Short mmCIF file of C-alpha atoms in Angstrom, two decimals:
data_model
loop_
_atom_site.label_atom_id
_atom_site.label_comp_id
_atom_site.label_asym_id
_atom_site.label_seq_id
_atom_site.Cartn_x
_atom_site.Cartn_y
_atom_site.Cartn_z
CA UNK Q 1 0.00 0.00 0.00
CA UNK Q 2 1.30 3.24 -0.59
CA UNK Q 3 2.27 5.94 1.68
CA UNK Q 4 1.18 9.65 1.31
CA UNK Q 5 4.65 11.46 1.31
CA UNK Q 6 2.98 14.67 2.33
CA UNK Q 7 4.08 15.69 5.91
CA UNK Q 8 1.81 15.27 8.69
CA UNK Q 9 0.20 17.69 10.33
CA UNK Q 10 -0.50 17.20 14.02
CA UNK Q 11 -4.23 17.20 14.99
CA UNK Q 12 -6.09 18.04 18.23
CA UNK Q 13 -9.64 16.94 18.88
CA UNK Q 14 -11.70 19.10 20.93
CA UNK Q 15 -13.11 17.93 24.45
CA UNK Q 16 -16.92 19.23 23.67
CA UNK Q 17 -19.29 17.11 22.45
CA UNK Q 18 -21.14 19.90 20.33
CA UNK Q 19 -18.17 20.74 18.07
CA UNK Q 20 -16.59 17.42 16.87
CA UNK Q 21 -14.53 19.49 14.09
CA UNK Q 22 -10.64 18.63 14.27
CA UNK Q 23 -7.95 21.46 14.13
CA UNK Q 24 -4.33 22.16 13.22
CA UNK Q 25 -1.88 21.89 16.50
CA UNK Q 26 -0.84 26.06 16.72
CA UNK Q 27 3.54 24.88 16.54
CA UNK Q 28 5.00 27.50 17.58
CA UNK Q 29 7.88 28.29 15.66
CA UNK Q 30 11.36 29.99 16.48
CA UNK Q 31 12.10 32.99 14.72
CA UNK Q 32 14.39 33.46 12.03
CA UNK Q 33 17.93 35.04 11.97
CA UNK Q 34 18.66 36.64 9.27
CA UNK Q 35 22.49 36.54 8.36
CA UNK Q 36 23.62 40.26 8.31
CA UNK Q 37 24.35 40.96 4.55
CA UNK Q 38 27.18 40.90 3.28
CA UNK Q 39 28.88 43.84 1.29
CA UNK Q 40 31.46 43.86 -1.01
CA UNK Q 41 33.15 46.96 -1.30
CA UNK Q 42 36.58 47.80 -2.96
CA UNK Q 43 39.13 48.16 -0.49
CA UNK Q 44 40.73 51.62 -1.66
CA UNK Q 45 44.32 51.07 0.08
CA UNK Q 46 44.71 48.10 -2.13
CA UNK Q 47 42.76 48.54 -5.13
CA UNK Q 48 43.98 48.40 -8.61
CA UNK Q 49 44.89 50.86 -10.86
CA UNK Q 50 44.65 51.02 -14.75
CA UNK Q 51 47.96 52.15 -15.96
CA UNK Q 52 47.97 54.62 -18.83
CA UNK Q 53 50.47 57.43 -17.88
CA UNK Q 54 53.85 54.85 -18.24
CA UNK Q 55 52.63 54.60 -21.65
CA UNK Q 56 52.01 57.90 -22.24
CA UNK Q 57 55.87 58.37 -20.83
CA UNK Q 58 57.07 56.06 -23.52
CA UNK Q 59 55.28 58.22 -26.49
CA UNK Q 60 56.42 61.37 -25.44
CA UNK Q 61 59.97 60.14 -25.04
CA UNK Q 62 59.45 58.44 -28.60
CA UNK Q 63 57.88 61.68 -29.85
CA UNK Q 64 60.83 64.06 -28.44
CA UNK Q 65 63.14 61.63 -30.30
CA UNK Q 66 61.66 61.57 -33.73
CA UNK Q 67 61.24 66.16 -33.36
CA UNK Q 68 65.34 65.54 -32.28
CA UNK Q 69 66.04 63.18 -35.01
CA UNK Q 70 63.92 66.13 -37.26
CA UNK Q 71 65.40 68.91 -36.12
CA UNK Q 72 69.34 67.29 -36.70
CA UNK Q 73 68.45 67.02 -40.44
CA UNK Q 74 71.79 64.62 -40.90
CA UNK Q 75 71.86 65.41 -44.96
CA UNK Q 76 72.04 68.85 -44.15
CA UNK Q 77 75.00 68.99 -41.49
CA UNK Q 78 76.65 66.22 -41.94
CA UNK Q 79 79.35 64.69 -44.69
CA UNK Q 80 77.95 61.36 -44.57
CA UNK Q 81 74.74 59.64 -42.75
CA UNK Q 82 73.27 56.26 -42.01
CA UNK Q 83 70.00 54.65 -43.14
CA UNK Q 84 70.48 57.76 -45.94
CA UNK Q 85 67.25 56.91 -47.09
CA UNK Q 86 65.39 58.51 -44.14
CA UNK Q 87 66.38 61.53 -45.47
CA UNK Q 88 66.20 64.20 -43.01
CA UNK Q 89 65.40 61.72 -40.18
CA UNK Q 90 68.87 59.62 -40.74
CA UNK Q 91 71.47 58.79 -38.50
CA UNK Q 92 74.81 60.58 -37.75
CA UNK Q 93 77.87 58.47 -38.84
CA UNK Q 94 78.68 55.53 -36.08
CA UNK Q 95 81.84 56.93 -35.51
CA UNK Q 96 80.21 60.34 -34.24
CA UNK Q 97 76.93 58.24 -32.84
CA UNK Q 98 77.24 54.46 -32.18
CA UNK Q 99 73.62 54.97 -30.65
CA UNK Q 100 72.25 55.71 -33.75
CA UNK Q 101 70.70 59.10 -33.16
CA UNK Q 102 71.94 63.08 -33.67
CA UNK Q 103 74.86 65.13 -32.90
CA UNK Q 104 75.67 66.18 -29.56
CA UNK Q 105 75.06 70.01 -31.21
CA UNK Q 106 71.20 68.97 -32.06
CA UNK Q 107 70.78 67.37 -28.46
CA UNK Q 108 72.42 70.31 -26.78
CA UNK Q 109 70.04 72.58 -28.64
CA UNK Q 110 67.12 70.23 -28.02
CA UNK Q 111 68.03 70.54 -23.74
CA UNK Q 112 70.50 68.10 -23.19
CA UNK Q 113 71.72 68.78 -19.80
CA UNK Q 114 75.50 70.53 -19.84
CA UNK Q 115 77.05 72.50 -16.75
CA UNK Q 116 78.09 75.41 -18.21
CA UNK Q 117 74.25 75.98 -19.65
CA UNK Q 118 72.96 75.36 -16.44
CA UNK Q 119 75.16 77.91 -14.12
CA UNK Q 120 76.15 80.10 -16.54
CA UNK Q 121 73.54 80.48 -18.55
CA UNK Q 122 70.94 80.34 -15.91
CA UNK Q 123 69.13 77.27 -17.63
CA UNK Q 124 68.30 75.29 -14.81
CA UNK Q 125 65.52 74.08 -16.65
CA UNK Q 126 67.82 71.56 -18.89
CA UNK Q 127 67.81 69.58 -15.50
CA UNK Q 128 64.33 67.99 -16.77
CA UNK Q 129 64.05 68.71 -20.02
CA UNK Q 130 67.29 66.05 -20.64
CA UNK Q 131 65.79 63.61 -18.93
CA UNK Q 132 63.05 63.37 -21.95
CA UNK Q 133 65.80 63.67 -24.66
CA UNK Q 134 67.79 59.76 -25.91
CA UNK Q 135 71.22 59.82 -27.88
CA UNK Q 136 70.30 57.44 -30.12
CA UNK Q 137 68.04 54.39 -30.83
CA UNK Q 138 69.28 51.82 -29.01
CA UNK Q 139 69.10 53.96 -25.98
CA UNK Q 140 65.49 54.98 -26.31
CA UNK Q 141 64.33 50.94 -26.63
CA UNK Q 142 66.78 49.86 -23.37
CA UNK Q 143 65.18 52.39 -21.39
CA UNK Q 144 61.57 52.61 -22.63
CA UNK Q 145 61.38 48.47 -22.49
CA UNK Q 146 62.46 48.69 -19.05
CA UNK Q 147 60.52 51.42 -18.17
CA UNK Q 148 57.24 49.46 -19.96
CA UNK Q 149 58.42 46.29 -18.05
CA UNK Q 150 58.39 47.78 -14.03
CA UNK Q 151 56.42 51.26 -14.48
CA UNK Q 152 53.45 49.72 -16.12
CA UNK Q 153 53.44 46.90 -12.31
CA UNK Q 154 53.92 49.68 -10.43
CA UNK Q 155 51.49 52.06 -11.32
CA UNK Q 156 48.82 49.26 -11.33
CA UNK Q 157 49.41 48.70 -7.89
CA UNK Q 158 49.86 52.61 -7.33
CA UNK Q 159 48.78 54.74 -9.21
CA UNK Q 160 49.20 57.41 -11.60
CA UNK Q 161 49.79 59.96 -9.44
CA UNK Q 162 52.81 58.47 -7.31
CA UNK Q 163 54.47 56.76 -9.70
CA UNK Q 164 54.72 60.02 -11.76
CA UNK Q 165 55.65 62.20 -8.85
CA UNK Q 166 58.61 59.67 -8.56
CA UNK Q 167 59.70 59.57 -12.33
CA UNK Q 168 59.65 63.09 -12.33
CA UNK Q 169 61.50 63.93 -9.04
CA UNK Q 170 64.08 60.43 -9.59
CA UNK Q 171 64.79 61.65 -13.16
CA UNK Q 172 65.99 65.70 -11.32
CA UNK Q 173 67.61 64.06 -8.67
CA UNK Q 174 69.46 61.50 -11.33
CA UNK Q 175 70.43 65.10 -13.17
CA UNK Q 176 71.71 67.20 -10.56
CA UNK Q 177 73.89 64.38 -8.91
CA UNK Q 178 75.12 64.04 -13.05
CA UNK Q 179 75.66 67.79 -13.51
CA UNK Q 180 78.05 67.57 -10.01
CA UNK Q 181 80.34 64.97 -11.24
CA UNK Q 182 80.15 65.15 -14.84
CA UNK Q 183 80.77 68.90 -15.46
CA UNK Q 184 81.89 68.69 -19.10
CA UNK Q 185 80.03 66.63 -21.01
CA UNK Q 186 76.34 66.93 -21.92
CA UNK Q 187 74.01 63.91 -20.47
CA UNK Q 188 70.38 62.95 -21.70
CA UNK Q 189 68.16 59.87 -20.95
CA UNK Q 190 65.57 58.83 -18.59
CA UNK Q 191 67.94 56.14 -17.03
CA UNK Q 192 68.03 58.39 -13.73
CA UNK Q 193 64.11 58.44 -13.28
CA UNK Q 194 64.13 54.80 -14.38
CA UNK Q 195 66.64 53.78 -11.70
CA UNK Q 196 64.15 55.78 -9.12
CA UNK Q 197 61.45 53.57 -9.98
CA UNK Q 198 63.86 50.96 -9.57
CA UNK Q 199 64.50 52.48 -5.99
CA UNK Q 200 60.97 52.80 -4.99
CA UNK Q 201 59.91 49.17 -5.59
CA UNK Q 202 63.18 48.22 -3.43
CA UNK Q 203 62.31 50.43 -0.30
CA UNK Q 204 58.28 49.91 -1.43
CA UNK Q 205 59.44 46.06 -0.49
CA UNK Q 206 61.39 47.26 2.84
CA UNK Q 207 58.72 49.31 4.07
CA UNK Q 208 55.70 46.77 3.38
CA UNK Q 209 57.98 44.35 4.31
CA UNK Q 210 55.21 42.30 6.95
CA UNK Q 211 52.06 42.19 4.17
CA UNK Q 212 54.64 40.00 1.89
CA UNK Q 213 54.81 36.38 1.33
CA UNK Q 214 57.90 35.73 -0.65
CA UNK Q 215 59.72 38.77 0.86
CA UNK Q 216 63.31 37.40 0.53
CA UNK Q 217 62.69 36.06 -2.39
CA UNK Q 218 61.81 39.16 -4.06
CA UNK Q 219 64.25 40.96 -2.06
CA UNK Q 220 67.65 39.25 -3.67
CA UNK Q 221 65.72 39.11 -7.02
CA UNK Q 222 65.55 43.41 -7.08
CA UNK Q 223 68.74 43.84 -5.35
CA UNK Q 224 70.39 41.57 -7.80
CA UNK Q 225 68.86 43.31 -10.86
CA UNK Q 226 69.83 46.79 -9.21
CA UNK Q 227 73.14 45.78 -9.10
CA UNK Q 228 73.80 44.60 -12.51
CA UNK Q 229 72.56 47.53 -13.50
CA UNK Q 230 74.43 49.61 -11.96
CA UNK Q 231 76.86 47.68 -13.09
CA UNK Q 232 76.77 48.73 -16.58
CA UNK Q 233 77.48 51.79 -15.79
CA UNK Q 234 80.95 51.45 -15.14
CA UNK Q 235 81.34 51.30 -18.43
CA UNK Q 236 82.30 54.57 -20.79
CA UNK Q 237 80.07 57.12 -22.06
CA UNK Q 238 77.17 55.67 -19.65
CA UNK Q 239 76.18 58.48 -17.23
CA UNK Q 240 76.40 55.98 -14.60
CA UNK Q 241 76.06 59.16 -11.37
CA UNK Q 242 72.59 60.21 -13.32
CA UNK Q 243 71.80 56.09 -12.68
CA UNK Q 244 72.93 56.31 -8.54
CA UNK Q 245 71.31 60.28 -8.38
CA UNK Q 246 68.19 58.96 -9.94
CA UNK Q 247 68.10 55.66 -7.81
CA UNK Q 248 69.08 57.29 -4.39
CA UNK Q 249 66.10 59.78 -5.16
CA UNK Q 250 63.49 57.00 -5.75
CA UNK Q 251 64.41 54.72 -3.28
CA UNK Q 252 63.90 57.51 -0.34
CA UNK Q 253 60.65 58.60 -2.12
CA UNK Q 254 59.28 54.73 -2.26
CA UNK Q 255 58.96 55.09 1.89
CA UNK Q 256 57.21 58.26 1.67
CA UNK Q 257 54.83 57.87 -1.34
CA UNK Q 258 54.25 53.49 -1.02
CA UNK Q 259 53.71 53.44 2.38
CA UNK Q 260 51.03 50.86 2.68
CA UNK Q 261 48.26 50.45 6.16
CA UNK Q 262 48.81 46.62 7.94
CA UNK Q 263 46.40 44.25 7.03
CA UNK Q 264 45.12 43.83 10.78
CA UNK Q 265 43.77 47.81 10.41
CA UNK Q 266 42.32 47.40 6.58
CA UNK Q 267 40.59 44.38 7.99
CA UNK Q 268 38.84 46.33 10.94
CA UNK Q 269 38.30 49.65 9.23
CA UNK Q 270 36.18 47.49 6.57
CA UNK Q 271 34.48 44.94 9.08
CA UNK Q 272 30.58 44.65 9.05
CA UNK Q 273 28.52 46.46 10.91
CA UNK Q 274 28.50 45.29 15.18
CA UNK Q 275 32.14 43.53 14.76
CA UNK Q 276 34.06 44.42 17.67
CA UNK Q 277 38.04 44.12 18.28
CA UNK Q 278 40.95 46.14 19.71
CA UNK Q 279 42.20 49.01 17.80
CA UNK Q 280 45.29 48.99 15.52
CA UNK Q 281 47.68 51.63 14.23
CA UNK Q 282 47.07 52.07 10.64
CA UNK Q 283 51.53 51.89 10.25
CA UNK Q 284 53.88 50.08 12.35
CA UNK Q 285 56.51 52.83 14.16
CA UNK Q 286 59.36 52.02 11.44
CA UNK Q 287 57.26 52.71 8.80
CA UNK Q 288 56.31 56.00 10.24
CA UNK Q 289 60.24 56.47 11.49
CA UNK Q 290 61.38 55.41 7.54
CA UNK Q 291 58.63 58.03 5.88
CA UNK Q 292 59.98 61.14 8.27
CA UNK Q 293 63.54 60.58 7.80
CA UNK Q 294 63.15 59.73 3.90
CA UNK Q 295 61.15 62.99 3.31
CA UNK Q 296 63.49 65.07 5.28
CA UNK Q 297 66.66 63.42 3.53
CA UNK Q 298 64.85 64.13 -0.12
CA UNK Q 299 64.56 67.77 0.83
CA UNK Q 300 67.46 68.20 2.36
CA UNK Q 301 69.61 66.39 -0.28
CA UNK Q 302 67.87 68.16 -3.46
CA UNK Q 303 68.20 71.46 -2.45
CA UNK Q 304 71.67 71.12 -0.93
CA UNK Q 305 72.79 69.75 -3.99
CA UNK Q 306 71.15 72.66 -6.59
CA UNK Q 307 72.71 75.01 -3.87
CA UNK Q 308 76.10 73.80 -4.55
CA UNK Q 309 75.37 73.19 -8.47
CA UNK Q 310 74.36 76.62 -8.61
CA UNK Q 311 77.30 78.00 -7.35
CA UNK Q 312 79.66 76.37 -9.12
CA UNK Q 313 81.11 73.26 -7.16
CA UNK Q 314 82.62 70.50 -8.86
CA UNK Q 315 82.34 67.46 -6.54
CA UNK Q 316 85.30 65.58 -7.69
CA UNK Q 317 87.38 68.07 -5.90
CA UNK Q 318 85.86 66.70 -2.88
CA UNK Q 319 85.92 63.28 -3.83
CA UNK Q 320 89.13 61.72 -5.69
CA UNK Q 321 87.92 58.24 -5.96
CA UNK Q 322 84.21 59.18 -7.00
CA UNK Q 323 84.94 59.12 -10.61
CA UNK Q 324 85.51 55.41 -10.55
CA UNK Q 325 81.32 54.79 -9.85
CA UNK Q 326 81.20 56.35 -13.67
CA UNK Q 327 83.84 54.62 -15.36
CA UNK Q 328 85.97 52.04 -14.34
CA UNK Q 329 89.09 51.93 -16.77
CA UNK Q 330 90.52 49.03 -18.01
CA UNK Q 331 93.00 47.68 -20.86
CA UNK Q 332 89.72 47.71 -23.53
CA UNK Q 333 88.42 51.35 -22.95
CA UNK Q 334 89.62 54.38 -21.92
CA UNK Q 335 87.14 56.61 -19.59
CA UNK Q 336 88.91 60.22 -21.02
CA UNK Q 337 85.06 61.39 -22.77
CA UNK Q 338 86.61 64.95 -22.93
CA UNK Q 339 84.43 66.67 -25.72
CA UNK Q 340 86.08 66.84 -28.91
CA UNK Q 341 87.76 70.10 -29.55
CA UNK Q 342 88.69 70.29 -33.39
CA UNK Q 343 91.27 73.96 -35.52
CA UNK Q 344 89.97 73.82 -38.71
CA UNK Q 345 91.40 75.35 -41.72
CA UNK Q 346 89.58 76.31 -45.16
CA UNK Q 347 91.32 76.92 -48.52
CA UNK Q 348 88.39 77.09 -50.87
CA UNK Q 349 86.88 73.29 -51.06
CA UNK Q 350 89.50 72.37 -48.82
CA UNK Q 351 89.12 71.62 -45.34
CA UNK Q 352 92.25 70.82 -42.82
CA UNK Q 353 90.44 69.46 -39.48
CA UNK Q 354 93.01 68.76 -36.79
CA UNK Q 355 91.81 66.93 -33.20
CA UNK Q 356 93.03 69.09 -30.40
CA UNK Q 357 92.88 65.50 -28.25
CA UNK Q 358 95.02 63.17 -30.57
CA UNK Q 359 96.89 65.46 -33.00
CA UNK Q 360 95.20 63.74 -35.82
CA UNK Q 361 94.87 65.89 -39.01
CA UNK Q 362 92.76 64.84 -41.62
CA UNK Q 363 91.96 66.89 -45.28
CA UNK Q 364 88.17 67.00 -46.49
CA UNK Q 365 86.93 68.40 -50.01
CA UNK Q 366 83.91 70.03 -49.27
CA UNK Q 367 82.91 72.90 -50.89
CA UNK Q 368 80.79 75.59 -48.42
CA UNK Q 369 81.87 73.34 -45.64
CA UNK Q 370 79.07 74.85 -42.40
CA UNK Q 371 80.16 74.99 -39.38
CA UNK Q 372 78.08 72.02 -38.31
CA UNK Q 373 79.53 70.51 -41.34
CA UNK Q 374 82.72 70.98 -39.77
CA UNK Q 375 81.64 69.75 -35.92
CA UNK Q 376 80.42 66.85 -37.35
CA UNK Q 377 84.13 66.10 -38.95
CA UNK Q 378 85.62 66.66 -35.69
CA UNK Q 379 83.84 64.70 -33.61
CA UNK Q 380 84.55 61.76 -36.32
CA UNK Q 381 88.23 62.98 -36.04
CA UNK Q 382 88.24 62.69 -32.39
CA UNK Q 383 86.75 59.23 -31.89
#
């Protein structure tokens, strides 16, 4: 026989023998809790960002070096070119350019950052403006594929407005530290602000240090990278003091602008509604201790050091050995990057050029020879 699978309902009968009708028991039943809801909210401390102003960096470097490439007209000032068929947009010779890019004249006019500009001239302003300028091809893709590579992960996790304060700032302190150890050659790139974002995601790692996982991991990993970096630049014509200025700048500006809260105060600041626990500093005291002293050495350091650029003081005078973090010489290269200083003669389409560095006298035919013509010859004379 089969079963009715409805549920049962329990009955009472009543007592009276007028009313023989049967009713439902009255169960009472317990109330129901209702689970507090849930909200999801985006944690702002940690939230992530969409990264468009690294990019933008990269075009505008790319843009300044196609005006400079337009602007040095090769064809026009120059004997001879490479990749001729760019036409005004080719390359100086390799000899005067290995980089494959202009003349130091066109990059000097352009904002490339020389001393004698800067205090005599009262051009302060080629501090930044060389930091957007590249000596050649090669150099724009190293430093715009590394900047692509660690900007683009650091402004995700930062934003726009940090990361740029640090590009800009790294790439002036990178400048001035160049322009007091490097007083007579011209320097451009955007190595120095490079090698502060560099800096920032080392001390950004220091000062967070408790919220990571694989902390020491990461920790050998960037300081291994730094160093071979660095590296590098002990080899000549690499601005290697814009590199430790630039990277001394960011790494004292990651403590004050990528200070992150603990987890333990992110985690009560956004608990629901009626949770209860004991109060938690939003830093731990060496954060707060590394974010005061970094600021005040940032401030102090800058302006001490435009102070002294300003007024004319060459810091190899007060440091004999200092040269070596630049260019370490060796049997293979020579570190003497004097700029080339060239007595010309002219006899009609004839053109004596003599190298004031190396005695070397060479004879040109060039009718109307310019005087960039001539520049151009020299520096090809002096290499």
């Amino acid at each position: 026989m089969a079963t009715d699978p409805s549920p049962q309902i329990p009955m009472r009968a009543s007592s009276k023998s007028s009313n023989n009708s049967i009713h439902p028991v009255d169960v009472e039943t317990p109330p129901v809790r209702t689970p507090t809801p849930i909200i999801y909210r985006e944690i702002k401390h940690f939230k992530k960002w969409i990264p468009w102003l690294v990019p933008a960096f990269v075009v505008a470097n790319t843009v300044m070096f196609i005006i400079t490439m337009y602007v040095n007209n090769c064809p026009k000032n120059s004997v001879s070119c490479v990749a001729d068929f760019l036409g005004r947009f080719s390359f100086q010779p390799f000899k005067e350019n290995p980089l494959l890019g202009p003349s130091s004249a066109t990059l000097l006019k352009m904002g490339a950052l020389h001393v004698k500009e800067v205090v005599d001239g009262d051009q302060g302003w080629r501090l930044i403006t060389c930091n957007w300028l590249h000596g050649g091809v090669f150099h724009l893709l190293a430093n715009m594929l590394s900047l692509l590579v660690i900007g683009i992960r650091l402004e995700r996790e930062f934003g726009f407005i940090r990361v740029g304060l640090i590009y800009i700032i790294s790439g002036f302190g990178g400048s001035l530290m160049s322009a007091l150890f490097l007083q007579s050659n011209i320097s451009v790139g955007a190595s120095g602000a490079l090698f502060g974002i560099l800096g920032s995601m080392l001390s950004e790692l220091i000062t967070n240090w408790t919220i990571y996982a694989n902390k020491v991991a990461s920790f050998v990993t960037l300081l291994v990278i730094i160093a071979v970096n660095l590296a590098v630049g002990i080899l000549p014509h690499v601005d290697n003091f814009a590199h430790i200025g630039g990277f001394l700048t960011g790494f004292l500006l990651g403590f004050v602008f990528l200070i992150r809260p603990q987890f333990g105060w992110v985690s009560q600041r956004y608990a629901p509604p009626g949770h209860s626990s004991s109060a938690r500093p939003k830093f731990k005291k060496y954060q707060c201790i590394l974010w005061a002293v970094s600021l005040i050495l940032v401030i102090v350091g800058l302006s001490l050091g435009l102070v002294m650029l300003l007024r004319g003081v060459n810091a190899n005078d007060h440091c004999s050995w200092c040269h070596y973090l630049s260019c370490v010489p060796t049997s293979r290269w020579s570190c003497n990057t004097e700029p080339a200083y060239c007595s010309s003669t002219q006899l009609g389409s004839q053109v004596n050029v003599t190298c004031s560095t190396n005695g070397r006298t060479t004879t040109y035919f060039l009718p109307g020879a310019s005087s960039s013509q001539i520049q151009s010859l020299c520096s090809q004379q002096c290499s």
